[in-house]
XYZ file of C-alpha atoms in Angstrom:
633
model
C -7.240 69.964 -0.337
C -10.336 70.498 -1.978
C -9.790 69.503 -5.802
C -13.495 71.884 -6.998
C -11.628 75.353 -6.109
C -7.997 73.936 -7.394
C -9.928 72.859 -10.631
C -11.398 76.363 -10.805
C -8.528 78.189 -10.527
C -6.196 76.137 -13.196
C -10.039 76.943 -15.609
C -9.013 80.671 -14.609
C -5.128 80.807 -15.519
C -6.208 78.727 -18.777
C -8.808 81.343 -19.370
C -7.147 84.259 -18.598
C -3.980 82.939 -20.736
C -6.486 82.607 -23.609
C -7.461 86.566 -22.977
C -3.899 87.504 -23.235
C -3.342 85.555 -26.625
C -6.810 87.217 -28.086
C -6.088 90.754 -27.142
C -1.833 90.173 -28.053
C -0.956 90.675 -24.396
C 2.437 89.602 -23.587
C 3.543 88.358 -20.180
C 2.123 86.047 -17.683
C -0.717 86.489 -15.065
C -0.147 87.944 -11.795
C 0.189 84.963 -9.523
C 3.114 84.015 -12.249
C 5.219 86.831 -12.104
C 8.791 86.399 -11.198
C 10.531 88.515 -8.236
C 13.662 90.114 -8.029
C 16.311 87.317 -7.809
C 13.725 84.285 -8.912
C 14.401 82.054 -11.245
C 11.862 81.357 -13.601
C 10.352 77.645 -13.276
C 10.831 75.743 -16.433
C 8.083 73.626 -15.532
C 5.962 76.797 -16.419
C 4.800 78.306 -19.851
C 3.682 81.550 -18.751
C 7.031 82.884 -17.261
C 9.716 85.378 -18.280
C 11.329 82.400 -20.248
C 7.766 82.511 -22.189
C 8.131 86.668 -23.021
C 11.951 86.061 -24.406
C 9.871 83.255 -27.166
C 7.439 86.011 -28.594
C 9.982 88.367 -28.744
C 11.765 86.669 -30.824
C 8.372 85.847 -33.544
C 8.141 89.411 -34.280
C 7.774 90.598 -37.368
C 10.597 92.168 -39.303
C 9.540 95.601 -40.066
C 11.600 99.276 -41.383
C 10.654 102.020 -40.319
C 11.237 105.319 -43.160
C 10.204 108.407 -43.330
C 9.290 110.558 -46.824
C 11.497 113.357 -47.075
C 8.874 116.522 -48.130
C 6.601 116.017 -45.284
C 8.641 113.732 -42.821
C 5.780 111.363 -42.983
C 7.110 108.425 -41.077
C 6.054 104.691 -43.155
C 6.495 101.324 -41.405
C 6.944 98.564 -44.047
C 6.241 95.258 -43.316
C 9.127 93.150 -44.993
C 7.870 89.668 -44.574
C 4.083 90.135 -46.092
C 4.303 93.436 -48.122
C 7.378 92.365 -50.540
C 5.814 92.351 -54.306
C 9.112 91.292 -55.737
C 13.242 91.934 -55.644
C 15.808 92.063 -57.986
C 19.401 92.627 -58.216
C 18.848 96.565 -57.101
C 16.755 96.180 -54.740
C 13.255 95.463 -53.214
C 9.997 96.596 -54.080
C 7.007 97.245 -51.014
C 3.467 97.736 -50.916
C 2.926 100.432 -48.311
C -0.792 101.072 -48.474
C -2.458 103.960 -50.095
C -2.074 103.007 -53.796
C 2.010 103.535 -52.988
C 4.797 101.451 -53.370
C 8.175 101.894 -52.153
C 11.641 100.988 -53.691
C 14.508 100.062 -51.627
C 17.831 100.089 -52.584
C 20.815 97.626 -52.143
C 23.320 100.476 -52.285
C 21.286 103.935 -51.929
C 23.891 105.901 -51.815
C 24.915 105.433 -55.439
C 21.461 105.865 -56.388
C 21.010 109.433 -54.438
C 21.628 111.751 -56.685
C 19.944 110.259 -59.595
C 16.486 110.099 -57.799
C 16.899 113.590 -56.758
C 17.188 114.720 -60.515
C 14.046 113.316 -61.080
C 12.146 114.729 -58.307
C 13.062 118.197 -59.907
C 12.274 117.634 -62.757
C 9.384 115.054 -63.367
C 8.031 115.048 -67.292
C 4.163 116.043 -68.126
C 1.903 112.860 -67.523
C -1.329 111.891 -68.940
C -4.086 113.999 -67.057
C -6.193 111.059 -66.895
C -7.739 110.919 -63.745
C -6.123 107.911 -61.617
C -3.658 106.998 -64.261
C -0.215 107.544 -64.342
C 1.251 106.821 -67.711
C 4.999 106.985 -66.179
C 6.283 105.414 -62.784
C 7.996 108.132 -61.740
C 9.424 108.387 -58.589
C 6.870 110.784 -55.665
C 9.070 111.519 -52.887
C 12.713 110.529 -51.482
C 12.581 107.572 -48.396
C 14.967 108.186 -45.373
C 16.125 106.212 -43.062
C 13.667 107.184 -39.775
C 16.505 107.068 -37.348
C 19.508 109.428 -37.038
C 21.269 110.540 -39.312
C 18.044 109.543 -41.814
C 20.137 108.399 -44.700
C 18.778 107.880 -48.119
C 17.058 104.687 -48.674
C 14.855 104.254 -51.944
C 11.357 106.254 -53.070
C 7.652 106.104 -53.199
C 5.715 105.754 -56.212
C 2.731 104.946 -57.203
C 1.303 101.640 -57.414
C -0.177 100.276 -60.800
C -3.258 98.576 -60.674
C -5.602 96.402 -62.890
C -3.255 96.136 -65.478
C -1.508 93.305 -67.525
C 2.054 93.311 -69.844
C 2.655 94.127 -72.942
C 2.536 90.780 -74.673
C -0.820 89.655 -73.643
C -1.876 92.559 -75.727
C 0.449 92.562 -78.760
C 1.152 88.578 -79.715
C -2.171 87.731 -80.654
C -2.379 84.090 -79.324
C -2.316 85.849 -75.807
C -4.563 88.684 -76.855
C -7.515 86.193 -78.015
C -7.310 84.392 -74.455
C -6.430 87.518 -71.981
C -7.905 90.375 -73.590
C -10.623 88.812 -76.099
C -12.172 92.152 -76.446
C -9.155 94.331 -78.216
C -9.712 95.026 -81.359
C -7.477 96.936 -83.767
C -8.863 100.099 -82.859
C -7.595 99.414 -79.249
C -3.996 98.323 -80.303
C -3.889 101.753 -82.049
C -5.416 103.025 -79.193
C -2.553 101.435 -76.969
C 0.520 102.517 -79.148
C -0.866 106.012 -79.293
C -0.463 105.961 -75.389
C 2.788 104.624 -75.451
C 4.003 106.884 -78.083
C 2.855 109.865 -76.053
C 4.359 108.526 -72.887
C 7.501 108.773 -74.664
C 7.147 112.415 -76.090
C 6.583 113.637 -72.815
C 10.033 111.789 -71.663
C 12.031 113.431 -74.442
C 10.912 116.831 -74.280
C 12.388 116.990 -70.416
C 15.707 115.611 -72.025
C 14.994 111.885 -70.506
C 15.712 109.571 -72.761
C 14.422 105.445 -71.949
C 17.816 104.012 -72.617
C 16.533 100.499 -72.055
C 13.453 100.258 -74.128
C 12.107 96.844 -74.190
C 8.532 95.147 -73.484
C 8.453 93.768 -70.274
C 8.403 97.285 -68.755
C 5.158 98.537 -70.389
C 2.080 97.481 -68.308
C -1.335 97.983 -70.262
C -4.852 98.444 -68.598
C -8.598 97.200 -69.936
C -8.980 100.724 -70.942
C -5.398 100.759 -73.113
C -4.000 103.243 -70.708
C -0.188 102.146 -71.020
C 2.408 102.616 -68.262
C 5.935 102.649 -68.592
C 7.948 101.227 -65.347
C 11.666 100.854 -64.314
C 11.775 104.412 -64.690
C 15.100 104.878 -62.734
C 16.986 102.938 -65.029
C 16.507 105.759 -67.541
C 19.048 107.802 -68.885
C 18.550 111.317 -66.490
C 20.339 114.417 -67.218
C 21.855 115.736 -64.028
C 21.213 118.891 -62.331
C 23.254 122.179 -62.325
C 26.011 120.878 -64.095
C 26.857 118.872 -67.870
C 26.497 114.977 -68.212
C 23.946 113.033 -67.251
C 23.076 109.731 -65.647
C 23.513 107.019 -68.045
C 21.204 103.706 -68.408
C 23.612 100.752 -68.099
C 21.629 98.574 -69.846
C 20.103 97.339 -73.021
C 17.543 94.792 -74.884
C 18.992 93.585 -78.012
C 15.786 93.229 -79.779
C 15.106 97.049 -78.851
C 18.639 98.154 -79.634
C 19.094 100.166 -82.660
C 22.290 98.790 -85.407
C 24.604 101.666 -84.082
C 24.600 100.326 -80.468
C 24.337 96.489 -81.453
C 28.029 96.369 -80.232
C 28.704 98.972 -77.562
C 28.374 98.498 -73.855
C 25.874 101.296 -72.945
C 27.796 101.763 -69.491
C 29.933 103.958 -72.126
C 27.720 106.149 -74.205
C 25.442 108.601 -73.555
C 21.951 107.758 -75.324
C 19.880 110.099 -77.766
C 16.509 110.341 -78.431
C 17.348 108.508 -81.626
C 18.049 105.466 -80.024
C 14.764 105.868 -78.167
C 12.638 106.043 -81.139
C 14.209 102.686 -82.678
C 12.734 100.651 -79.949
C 9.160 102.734 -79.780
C 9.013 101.844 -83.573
C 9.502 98.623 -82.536
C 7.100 98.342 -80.013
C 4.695 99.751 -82.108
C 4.786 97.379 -84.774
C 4.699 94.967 -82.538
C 1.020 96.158 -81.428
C -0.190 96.603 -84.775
C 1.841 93.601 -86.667
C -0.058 91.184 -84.388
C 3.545 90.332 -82.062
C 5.636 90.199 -85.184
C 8.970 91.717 -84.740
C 9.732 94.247 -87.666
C 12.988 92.064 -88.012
C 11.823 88.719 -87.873
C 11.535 86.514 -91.151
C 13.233 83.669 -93.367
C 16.610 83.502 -94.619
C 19.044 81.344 -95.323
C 21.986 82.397 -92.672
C 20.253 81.402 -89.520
C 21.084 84.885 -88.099
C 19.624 86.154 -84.649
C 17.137 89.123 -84.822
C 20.244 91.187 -83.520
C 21.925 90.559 -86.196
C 19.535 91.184 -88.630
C 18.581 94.772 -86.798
C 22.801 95.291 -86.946
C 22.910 94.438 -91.318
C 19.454 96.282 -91.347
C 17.259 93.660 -92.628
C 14.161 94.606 -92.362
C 12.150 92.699 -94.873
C 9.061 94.869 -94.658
C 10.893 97.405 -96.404
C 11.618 98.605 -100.129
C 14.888 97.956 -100.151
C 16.422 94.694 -101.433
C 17.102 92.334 -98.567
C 18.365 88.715 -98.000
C 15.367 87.806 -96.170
C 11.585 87.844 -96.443
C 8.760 88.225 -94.359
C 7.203 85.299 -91.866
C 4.476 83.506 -93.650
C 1.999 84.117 -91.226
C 2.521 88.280 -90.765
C 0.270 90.328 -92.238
C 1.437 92.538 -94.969
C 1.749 96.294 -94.422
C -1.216 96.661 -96.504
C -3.438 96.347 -93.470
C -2.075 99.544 -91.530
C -2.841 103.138 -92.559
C -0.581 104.342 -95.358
C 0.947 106.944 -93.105
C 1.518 104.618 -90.521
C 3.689 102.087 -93.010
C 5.547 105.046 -93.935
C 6.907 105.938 -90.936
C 7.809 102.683 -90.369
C 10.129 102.513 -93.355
C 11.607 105.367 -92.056
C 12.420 103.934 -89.224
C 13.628 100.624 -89.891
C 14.307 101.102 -93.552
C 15.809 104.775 -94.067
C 17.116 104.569 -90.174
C 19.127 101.553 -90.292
C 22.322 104.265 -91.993
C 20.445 107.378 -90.882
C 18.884 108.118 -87.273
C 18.188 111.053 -87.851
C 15.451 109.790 -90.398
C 13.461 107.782 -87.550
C 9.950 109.229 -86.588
C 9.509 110.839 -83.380
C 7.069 110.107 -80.530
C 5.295 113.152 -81.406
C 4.807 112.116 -85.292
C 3.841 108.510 -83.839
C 1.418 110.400 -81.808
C -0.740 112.238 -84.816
C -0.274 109.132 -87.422
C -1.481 107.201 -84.756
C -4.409 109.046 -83.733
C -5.145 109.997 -87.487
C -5.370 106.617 -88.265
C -7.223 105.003 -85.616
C -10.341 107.662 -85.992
C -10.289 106.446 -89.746
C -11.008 102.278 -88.911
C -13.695 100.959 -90.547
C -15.619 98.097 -89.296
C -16.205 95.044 -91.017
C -19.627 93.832 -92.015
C -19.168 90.175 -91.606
C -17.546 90.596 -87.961
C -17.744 94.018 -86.170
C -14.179 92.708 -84.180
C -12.403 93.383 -87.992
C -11.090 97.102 -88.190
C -9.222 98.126 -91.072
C -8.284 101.515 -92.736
C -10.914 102.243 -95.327
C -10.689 102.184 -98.884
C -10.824 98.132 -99.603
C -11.595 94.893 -98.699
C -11.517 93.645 -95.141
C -7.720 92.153 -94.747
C -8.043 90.373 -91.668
C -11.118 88.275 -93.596
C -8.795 87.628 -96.317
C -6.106 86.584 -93.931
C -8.669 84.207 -92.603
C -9.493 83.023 -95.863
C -6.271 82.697 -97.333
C -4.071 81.556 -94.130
C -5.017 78.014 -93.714
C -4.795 76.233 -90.354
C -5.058 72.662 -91.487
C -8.107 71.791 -89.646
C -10.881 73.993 -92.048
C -10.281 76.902 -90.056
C -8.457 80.134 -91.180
C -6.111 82.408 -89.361
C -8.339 85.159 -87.238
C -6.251 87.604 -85.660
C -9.330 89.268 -84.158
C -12.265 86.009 -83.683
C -15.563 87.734 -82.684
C -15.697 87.199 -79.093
C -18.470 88.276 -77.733
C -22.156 88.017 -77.371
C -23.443 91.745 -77.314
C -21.297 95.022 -77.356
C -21.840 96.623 -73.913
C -19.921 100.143 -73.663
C -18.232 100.852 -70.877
C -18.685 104.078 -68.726
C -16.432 106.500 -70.608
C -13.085 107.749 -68.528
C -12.617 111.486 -67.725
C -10.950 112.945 -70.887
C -7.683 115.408 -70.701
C -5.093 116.231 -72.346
C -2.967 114.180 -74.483
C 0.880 114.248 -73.478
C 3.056 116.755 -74.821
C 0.509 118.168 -76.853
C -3.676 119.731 -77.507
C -6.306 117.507 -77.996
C -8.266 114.619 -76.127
C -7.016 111.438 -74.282
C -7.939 108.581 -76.557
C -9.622 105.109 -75.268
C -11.728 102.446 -76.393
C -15.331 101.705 -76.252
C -14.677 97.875 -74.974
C -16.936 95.163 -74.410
C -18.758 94.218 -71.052
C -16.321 91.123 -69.323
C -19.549 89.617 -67.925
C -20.831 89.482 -71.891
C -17.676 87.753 -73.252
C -17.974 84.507 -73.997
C -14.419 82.509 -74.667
C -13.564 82.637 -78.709
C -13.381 78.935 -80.087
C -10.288 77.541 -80.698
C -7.772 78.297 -83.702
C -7.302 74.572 -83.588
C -8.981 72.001 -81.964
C -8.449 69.906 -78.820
C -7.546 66.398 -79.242
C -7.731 63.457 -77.567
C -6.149 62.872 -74.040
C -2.873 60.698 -74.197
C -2.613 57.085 -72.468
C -0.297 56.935 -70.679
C 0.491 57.734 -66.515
C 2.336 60.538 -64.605
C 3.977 60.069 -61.485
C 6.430 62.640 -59.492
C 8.675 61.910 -57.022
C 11.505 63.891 -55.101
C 10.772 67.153 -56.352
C 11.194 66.112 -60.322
C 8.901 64.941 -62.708
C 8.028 62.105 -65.653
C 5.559 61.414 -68.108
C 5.448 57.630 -68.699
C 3.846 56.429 -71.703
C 3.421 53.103 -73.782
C 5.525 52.629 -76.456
C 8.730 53.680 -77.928
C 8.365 54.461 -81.786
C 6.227 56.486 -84.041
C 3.551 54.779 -86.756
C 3.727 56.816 -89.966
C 1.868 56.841 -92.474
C 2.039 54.336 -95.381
C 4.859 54.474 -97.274
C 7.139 56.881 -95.556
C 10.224 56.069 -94.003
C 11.453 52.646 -93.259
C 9.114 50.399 -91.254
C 9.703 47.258 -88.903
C 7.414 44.648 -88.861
C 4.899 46.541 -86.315
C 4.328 49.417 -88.934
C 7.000 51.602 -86.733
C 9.571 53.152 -87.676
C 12.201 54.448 -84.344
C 13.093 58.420 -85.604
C 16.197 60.156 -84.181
C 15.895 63.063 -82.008
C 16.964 64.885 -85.099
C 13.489 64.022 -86.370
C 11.479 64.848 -83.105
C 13.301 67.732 -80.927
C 11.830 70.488 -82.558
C 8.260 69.024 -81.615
C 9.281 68.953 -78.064
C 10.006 72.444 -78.604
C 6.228 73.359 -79.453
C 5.585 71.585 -76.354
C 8.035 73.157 -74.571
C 6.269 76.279 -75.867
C 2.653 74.838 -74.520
C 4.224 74.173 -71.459
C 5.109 78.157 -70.923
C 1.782 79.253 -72.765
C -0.536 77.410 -70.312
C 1.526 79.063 -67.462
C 3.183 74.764 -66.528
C -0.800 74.065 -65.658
C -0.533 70.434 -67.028
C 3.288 69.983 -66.071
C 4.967 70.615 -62.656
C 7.372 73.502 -61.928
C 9.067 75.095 -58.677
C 8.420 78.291 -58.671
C 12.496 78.735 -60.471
C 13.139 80.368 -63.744
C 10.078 82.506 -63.507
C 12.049 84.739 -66.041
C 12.335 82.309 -68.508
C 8.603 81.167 -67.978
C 8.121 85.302 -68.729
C 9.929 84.903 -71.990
C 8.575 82.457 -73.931
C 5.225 81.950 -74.966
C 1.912 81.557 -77.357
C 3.305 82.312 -80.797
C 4.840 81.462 -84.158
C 8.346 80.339 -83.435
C 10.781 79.412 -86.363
C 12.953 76.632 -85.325
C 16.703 75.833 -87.084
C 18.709 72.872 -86.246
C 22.098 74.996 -85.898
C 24.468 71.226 -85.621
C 24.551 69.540 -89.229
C 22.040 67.056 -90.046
C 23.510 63.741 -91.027
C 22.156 61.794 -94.008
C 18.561 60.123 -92.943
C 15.722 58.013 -94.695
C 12.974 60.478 -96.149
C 10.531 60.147 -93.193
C 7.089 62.281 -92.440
C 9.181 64.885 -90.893
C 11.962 66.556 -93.005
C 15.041 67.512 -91.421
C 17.518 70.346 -91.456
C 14.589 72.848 -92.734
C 13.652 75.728 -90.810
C 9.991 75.286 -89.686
C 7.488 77.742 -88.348
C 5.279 76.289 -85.123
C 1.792 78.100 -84.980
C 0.156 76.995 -81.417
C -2.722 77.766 -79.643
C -2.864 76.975 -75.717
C -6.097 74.496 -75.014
C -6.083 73.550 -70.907
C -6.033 69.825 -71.553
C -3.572 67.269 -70.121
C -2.625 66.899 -74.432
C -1.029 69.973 -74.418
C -0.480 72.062 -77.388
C -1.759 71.214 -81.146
C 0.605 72.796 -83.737
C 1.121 73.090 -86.824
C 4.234 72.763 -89.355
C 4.903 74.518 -92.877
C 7.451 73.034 -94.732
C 6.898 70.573 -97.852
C 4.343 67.909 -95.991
C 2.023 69.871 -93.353
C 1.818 68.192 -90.271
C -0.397 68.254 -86.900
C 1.463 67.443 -84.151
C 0.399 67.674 -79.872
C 2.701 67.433 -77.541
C 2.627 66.136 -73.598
C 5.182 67.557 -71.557
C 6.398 67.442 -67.821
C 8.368 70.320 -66.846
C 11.563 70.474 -64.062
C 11.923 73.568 -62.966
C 14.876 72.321 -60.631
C 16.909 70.911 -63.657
C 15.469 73.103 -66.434
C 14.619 70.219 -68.765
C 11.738 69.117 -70.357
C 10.609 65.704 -70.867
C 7.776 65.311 -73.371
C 6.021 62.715 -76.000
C 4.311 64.007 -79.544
C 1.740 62.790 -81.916
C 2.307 63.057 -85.471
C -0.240 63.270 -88.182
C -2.841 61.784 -86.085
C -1.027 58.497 -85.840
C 0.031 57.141 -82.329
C 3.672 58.779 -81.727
C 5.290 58.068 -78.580
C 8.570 59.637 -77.762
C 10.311 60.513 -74.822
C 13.439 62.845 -74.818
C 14.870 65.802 -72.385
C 15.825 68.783 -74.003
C 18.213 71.689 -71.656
C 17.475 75.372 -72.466
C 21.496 76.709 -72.290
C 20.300 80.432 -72.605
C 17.456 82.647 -74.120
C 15.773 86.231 -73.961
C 12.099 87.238 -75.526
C 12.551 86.462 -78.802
C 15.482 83.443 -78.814
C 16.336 80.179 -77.115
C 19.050 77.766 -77.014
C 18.772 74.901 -76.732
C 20.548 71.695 -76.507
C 19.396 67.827 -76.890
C 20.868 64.819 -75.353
C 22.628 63.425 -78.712
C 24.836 67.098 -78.686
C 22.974 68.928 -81.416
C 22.482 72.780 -80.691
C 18.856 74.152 -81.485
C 17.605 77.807 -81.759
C 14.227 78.594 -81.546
C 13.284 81.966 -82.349
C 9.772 83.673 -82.220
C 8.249 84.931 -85.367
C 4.901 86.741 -83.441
């Protein structure tokens, strides 16, 4: 046999199999077909046995059609799933659309349909939908085309809520918002809302993770069907079975909302909220100091709202700004709503009065002379330069809520202008600065040195190792061995692990290691103030640098270097303190060291988050005490 021609034809079948693979053929070539009654030769990879394999690599798809124009959709499952929850499953399906799918559609049916009818007055901003509301009904594409989920629209170039309100987040994501573009921001949101509650919707479940904002301060407001609907043709409505405590006005503190119908009222609690949020630099309107430990919850259910006139048993955080530094109007209505609201709902400001105040006030901004990023209502003195001046950071730098950031002020191209929801006039947004002119603000503390020390992972967990077991402190405090150390008690150190713990979330686990699990939690917490209580009693200790059983407030500022976070604590002796951390996602601890006062202090402890939402954790150490940490902004 002549091997030339026997090499030439194996160089065909190779080369013809190659063919096949590049155009997605599937099959085998002619001379390897299998007749009627053959079996196929396992000795060979292009026979039937070789069809059965790609078969079975296919990629999952469903196949739906839209129920106005029996437009059929084919959704790739595998590669077009942007995320799932305990409802259901949300697709990208091309187009600027996304489609919902449904665990159970058939209890959902109904609802959806409502809101087809009936879908509230958006923004008429070109491109910009300031509600996710649902576009068209999905059915099954195959007999007898069932109900499946809905279409909407998909939001793009836009970021939450909290890297706009809590300022730590603002001066690193969005270094070009001023405080004419947080008023800017609220006024959307506040409109959004009108436009809900004049078509009888009411947001049930008002809370800031589902309020995505855009470079422009166009808000949108998502997880639209969990809203309380009213149903069509007939009395009752579909109810939101859900809440956010630190959205929840004190008449609903206590009562499962799977058994009461909402009102706008309730609404308008948790706008006020959000709202101060945006213009109260991340403060809650509820957060502060006092001497019961309580929860913000609790606080909204007494109705202690220490920005108000009444007499309270708590004060305001240290580090908030006064009310001073919003429009009169706008402090008004807040009383109102907080204040006068807590016994009366009726006395809460609408959307619509949000709206005007708002807008009123945001027209009126002056701009500071000494940096062009300070607006302020007119009348006075800059605020935000006396916050500066008078809101120390420990390192000769003052608090700057809004740090001049960039170089040159480049306008933007100006967006079509419409009307605002719900009511005459123009759609408002900001004249922002060029991204590509932005250069990063400095630092509201500054970077220290790298630790000594090693890291090492193994088995899907990780360590910090580092040299040394006790903390130097300064002379004369606490009780000293021979080496100038003194060993503290976890009592002494937790809450510093905390701020790391904190670092570790802000800079998004870039120095630590994490899994990918309890992506919610890494949601929750964050860049901010947080006022931490030791909730077990604190035995008798030696005075030391730190003092115990006092609730502290930790003011951080994310730096990406392998020290981690540099904070700061107010109580009677001010401390600097960085922390080094290694997170385990797996095990949801956190093992980290701290440095106190400058002075070498090693320390290496786990501390296990029990349970937390956006404003509180729990927390417990390894000798059995129980820690809250709660955010202040």
């Amino acid at each position: 046999m002549d091997p030339v021609p026997a090499i030439l034809r194996a160089g065909l079948r190779v080369r013809a199999r190659s063919v096949r693979r590049e155009h997605g053929i599937r099959g085998s070539a002619p001379d390897a077909a299998v007749g009627s009654g053959q079996q196929p030769d396992p000795r060979r990879r292009d026979t039937a046995r070789r069809r059965a394999r790609f078969a079975l690599k296919r990629v999952p798809t469903m196949r739906v059609v839209r129920e106005s124009s029996s437009q059929p959709l084919t959704i790739d499952t595998r590669r077009n799933q942007l995320g799932a929850g305990g409802e259901g499953t949300v697709y990208s399906v091309g187009g600027g659309l996304v489609a919902k799918i449904y665990k159970e559609p058939q209890s959902r049916r109904e609802k959806i349909l409502a809101m087809l009818a009936n879908p509230p007055a958006d923004s008429s901003t070109p491109d910009h939908d300031s509600i996710a509301w649902p576009l068209d009904a999905l059915l099954e594409s195959a007999p007898p085309g069932r109900f499946v989920g809905y279409l909407m629209k998909r939001v793009e170039n836009a970021g939450g809520f909290r890297e706009v309100a809590h300022f730590l987040d603002r001066v690193q994501k969005r270094p070009h918002f001023t405080n004419y573009e947080l008023h800017v921001v609220a006024l959307n949101i506040a409109s959004a809302f009108s436009a809900l509650h004049k078509k009888g919707y009411v947001v049930g479940d008002v809370n800031d993770r589902n309020i995505l904002v855009t470079e422009l301060g166009l808000a949108t407001l998502l997880d639209t069907d969990s809203f309380q609907v009213p149903k069509q043709g007939r009395s009752g409505c579909f109810r939101c079975a859900v809440k956010t405590p630190e959205f929840t006005p004190p008449e609903l503190q206590k009562v499962n909302p799977r058994t009461v119908d909402r009102r706008v009222e309730h609404d308008l609690f948790g706008l006020g909220v959000l709202i101060f949020q945006l213009l109260m630099q991340g403060n809650h309107p509820f957060n502060g100091s006092d001497d019961n430990g309580w929860s913000i919850p609790t606080r909204i259910e007494k109705g202690n709202f220490p920005f108000g006139r009444k007499q309270r048993p708590i004060s305001p955080p240290p580090q908030a700004p006064p009310l001073s530094v919003l429009d009169d109007e706008l402090g008004k209505l807040f009383v109102r709503c907080f204040d006068d609201g807590a016994g009366n709902p009726d006395a809460r400001p609408t959307a619509a009065e949000w709206r005007r105040s708002l807008d009123h006030a945001r027209q009126q901004l002056a701009t500071c002379k000494a940096n062009d990023h300070h607006r302020y209502p007119p009348g006075g003195a800059c605020p935000w330069c006396r916050i500066r001046r008078d809101f120390s950071l420990g390192n000769g730098q003052g608090l700057d809520y809004f740090p001049d950031a960039a170089s040159a002020q480049i306008p933007l191209a100006k967006p079509a202008r419409g009307k605002v929801l719900g009511g005459s006039g123009q759609t408002v947004s900001g004249t922002f600065t060029s991204r590509r002119s932005l250069r990063r603000p400095p630092p509201l503390v500054p970077p220290v040195a790298p630790w000594s020390g090693s890291s090492s992972s193994s088995s899907g967990s990780t360590s910090t190792s580092t040299a040394g077991t006790g903390v130097t402190a300064p002379t004369g405090t606490g009780s000293t061995s021979s080496t100038g150390s003194i060993t503290p008690t976890l009592g002494q150190l937790a809450w510093k692990g905390l701020g790391a713990l904190a670092s570790a979330y802000l800079n998004n686990l870039v120095a630590g290691s994490s899994h990918g699990q309890n992506s919610a939690v890494q949601d929750d917490i964050g860049a901010g103030v947080w006022e931490l209580q030791r909730m077990t009693p604190v035995p008798p200790l030696t005075p030391g640098p730190l003092l115990l059983g006092t609730q502290v407030n930790l003011l951080g500022n994310g730096t990406f270097t392998g020290s981690g976070l540099l904070l700061q604590m107010y109580v009677q002796t001010t401390c600097q303190l960085s922390g080094q951390w290694e997170y385990n996602a797996y095990s949801n601890r956190l093992k980290f060291a701290v440095m106190v006062n400058g002075y070498p202090a090693v320390y290496n402890e786990e501390l296990r988050i029990l349970s937390g939402s956006s404003g509180q954790f729990q927390l417990r150490a390894s000798d059995g005490s129980d820690w809250a940490l709660r955010r202040q902004f």
